[in-house]
Short mmCIF file of C-alpha atoms in Angstrom, two decimals:
data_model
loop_
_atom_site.label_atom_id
_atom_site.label_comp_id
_atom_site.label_asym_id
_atom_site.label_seq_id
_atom_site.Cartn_x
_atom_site.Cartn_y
_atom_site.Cartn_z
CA UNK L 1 3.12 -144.89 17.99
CA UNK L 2 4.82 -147.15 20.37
CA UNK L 3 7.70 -145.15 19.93
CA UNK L 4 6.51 -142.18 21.77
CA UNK L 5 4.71 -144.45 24.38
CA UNK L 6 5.11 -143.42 28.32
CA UNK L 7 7.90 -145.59 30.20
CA UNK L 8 8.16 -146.17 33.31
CA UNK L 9 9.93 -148.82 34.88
CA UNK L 10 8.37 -148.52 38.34
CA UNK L 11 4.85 -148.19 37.93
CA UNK L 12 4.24 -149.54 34.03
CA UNK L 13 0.75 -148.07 32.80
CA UNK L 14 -2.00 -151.02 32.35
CA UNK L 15 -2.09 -152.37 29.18
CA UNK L 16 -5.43 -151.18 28.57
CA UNK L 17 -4.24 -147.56 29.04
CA UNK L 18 -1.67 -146.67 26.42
CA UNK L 19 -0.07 -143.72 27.37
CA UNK L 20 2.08 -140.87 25.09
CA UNK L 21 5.76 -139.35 26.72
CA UNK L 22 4.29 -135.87 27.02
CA UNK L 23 7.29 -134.77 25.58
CA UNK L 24 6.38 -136.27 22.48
CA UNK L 25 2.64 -135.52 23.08
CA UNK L 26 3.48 -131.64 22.95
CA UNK L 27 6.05 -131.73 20.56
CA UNK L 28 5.99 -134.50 17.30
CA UNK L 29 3.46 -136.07 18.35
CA UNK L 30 0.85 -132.99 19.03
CA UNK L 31 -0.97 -133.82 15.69
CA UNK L 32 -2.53 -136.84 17.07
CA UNK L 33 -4.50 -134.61 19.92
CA UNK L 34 -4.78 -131.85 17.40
CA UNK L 35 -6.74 -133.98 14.73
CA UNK L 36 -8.55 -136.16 17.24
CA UNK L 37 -9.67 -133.30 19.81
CA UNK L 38 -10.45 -130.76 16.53
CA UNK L 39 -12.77 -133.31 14.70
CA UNK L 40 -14.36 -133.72 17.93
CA UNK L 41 -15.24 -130.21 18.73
CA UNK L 42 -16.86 -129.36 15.27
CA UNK L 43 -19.15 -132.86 15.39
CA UNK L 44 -20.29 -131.67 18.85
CA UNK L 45 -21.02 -128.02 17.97
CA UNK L 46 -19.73 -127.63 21.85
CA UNK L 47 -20.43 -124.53 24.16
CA UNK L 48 -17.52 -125.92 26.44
CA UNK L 49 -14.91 -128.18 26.88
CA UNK L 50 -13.99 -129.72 30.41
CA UNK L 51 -10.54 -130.94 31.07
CA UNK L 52 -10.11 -133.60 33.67
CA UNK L 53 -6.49 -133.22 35.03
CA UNK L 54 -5.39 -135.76 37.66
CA UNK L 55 -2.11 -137.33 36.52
CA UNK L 56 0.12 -139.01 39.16
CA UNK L 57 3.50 -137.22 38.74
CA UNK L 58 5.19 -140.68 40.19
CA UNK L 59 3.29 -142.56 37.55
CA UNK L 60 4.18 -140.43 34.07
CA UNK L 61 7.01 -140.94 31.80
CA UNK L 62 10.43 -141.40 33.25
CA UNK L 63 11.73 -141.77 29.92
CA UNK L 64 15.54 -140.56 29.03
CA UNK L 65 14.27 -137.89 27.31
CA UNK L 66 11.86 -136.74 30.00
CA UNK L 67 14.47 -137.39 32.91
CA UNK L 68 17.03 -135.09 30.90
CA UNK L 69 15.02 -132.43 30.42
CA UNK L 70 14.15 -132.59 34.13
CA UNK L 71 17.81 -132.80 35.29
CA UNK L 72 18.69 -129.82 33.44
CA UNK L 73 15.95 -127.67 34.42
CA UNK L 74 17.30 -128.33 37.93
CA UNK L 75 20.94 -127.73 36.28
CA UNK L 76 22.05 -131.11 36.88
CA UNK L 77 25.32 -132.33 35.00
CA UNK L 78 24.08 -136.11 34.60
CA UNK L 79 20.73 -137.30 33.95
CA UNK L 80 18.86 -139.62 37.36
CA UNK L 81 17.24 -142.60 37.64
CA UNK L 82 13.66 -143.13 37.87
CA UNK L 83 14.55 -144.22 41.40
CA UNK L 84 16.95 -141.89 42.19
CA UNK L 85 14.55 -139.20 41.72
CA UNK L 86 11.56 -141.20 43.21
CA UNK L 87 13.88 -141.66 46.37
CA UNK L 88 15.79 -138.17 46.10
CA UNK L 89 13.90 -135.52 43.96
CA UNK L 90 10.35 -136.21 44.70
CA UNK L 91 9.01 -133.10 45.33
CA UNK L 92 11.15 -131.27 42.33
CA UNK L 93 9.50 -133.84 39.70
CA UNK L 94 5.77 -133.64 41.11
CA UNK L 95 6.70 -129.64 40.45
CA UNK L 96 7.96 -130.62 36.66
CA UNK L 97 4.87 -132.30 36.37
CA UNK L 98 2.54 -129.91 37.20
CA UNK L 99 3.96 -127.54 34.88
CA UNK L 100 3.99 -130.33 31.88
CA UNK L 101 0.22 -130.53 32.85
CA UNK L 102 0.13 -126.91 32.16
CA UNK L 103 1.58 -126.94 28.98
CA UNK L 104 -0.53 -129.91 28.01
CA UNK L 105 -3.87 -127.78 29.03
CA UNK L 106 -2.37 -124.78 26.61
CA UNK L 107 -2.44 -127.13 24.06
CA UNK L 108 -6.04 -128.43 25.00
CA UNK L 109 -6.89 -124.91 25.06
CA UNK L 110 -5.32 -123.74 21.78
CA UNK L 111 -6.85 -126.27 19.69
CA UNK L 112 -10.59 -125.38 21.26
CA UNK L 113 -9.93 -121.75 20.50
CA UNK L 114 -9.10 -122.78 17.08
CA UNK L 115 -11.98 -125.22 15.94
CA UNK L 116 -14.84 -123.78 18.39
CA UNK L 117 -13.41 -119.97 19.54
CA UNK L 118 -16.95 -119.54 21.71
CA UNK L 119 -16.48 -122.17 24.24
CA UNK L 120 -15.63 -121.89 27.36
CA UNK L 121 -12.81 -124.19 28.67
CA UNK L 122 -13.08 -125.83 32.17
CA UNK L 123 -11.05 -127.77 33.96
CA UNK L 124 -11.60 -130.49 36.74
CA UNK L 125 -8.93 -131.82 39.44
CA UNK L 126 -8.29 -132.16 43.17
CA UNK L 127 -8.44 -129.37 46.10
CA UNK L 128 -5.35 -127.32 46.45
CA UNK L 129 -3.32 -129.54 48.64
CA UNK L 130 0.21 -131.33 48.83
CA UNK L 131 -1.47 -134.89 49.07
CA UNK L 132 -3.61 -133.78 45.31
CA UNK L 133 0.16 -132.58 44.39
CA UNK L 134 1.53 -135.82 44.91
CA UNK L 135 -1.56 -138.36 43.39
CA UNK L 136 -2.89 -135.79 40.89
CA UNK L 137 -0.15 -133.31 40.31
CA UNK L 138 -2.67 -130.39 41.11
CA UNK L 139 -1.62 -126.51 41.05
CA UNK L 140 -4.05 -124.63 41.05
CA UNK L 141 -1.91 -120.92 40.72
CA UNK L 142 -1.12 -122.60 37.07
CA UNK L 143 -4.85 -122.72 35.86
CA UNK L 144 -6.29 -119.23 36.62
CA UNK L 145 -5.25 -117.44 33.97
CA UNK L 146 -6.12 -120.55 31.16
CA UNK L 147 -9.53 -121.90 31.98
CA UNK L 148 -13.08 -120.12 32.07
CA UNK L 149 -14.55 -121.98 34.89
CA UNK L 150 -12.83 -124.17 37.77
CA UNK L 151 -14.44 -127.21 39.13
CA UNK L 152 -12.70 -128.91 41.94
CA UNK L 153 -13.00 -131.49 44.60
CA UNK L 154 -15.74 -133.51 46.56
CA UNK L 155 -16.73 -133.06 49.97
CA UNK L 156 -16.46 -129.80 52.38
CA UNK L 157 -13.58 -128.86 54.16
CA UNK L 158 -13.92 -124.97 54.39
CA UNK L 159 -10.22 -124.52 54.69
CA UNK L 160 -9.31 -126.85 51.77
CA UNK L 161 -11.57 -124.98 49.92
CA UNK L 162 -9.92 -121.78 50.88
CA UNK L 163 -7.07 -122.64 50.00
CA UNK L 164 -7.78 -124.02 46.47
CA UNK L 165 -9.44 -120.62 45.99
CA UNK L 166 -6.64 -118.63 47.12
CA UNK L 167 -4.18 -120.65 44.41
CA UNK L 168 -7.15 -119.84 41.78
CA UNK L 169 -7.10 -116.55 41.87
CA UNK L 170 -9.91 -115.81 44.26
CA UNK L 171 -12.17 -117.00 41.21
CA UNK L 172 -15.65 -118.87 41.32
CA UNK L 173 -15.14 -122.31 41.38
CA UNK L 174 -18.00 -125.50 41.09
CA UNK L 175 -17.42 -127.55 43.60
CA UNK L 176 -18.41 -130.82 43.74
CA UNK L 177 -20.82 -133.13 46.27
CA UNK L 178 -21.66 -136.47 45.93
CA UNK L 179 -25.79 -137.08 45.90
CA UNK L 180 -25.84 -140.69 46.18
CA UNK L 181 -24.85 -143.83 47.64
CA UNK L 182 -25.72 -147.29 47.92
CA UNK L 183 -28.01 -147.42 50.71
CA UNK L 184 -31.56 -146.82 49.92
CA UNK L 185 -31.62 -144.82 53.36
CA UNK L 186 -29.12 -142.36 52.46
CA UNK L 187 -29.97 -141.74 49.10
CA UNK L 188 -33.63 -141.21 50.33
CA UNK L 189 -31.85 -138.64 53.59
CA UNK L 190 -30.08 -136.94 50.71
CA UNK L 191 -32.36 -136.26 48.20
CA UNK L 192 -33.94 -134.86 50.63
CA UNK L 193 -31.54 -132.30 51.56
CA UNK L 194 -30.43 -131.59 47.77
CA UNK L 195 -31.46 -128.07 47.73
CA UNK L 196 -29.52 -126.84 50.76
CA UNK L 197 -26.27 -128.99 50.23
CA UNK L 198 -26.25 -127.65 46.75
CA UNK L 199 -26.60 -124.47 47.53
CA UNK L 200 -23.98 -124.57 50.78
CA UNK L 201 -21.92 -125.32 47.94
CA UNK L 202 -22.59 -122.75 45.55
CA UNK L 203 -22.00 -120.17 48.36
CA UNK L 204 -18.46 -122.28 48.77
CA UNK L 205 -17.02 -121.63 45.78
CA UNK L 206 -17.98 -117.97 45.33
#
């Protein structure tokens, strides 16, 4: 459907990544995730589905269509340039596109309740923070209410966490910790502290 296909002028996807507008993905287009993810979930008999969202705002569609529909949610008269609003309206458009990442999880979500209603849905991104905003157009406030189980992040930095729990809802979250590495050393130091690093984590996200 090269038709619907992302554009963006600035920061074209690789050509080994075909991208949909999400415009089009969520709207005449929706079948194709509809019949794909739908097949998928009765051949797996699955007990849960995990969403990974992490979606560079900056790098989604800039198409007229999208840009419109962004201008006049801000109630602008004339449609912008990708680069006017890369230069001008940054922060509005990482917003816009954490809210299209919403709607595209409600449609994640609607067809698992359809084709398996007993799993659970998850969903993976970045901590809470304005830098995952910007490179992975993370909110977590938009998830809470949507997903069963949150799984966020790598590494431990208490407030980070904090805050990412705060935007959840106060909800249990997995948390992630990397286990290896490429130095016989420290994978032999940390397999050796699994237990304990695991469990620090556990306690971290409640």
């Amino acid at each position: 459907h090269p038709e619907a296909a992302l554009a963006n002028e600035l920061h074209p996807p690789p050509p080994w990544r075909p991208a949909l507008c999400p415009l089009q993905f969520l709207g005449p287009c929706s079948f194709l995730a509809r019949d794909t993810l739908s097949g998928y979930f009765k051949e797996r008999l699955i007990d849960m589905a995990c969403y990974d969202l992490e979606e560079e705002p900056l790098a989604s569609c800039f198409c007229a269509a999208c840009r419109a529909d962004f201008c006049r949610g801000l109630g602008l008269s004339s449609p912008l340039s990708q680069r006017e609003i890369a230069e001008r309206r940054e922060g509005d458009w990482v917003a816009y596109r954490t809210r299209t990442h919403r709607k595209v999880l409600e449609l994640f979500r609607a067809i698992l309740r359809e084709t398996a209603p007993g799993a659970k849905l998850s969903v993976y991104s970045a901590y809470e923070s304005d830098v995952a905003a910007l490179s992975s157009g993370t909110s977590w406030s938009l998830y809470h209410d949507l997903v069963d189980v949150g799984m966020a992040g790598y590494g431990r930095s208490p407030s980070i966490i904090a805050r990412t729990r705060a935007a959840f809802g106060a909800r249990p979250l997995v948390l992630g910790e990397p286990l290896d590495c490429d130095l016989f050393a420290g994978v032999y130091v940390r397999q050796q502290a699994r237990k304990p690093i695991l469990w620090r984590r556990v306690v971290d996200g409640g």
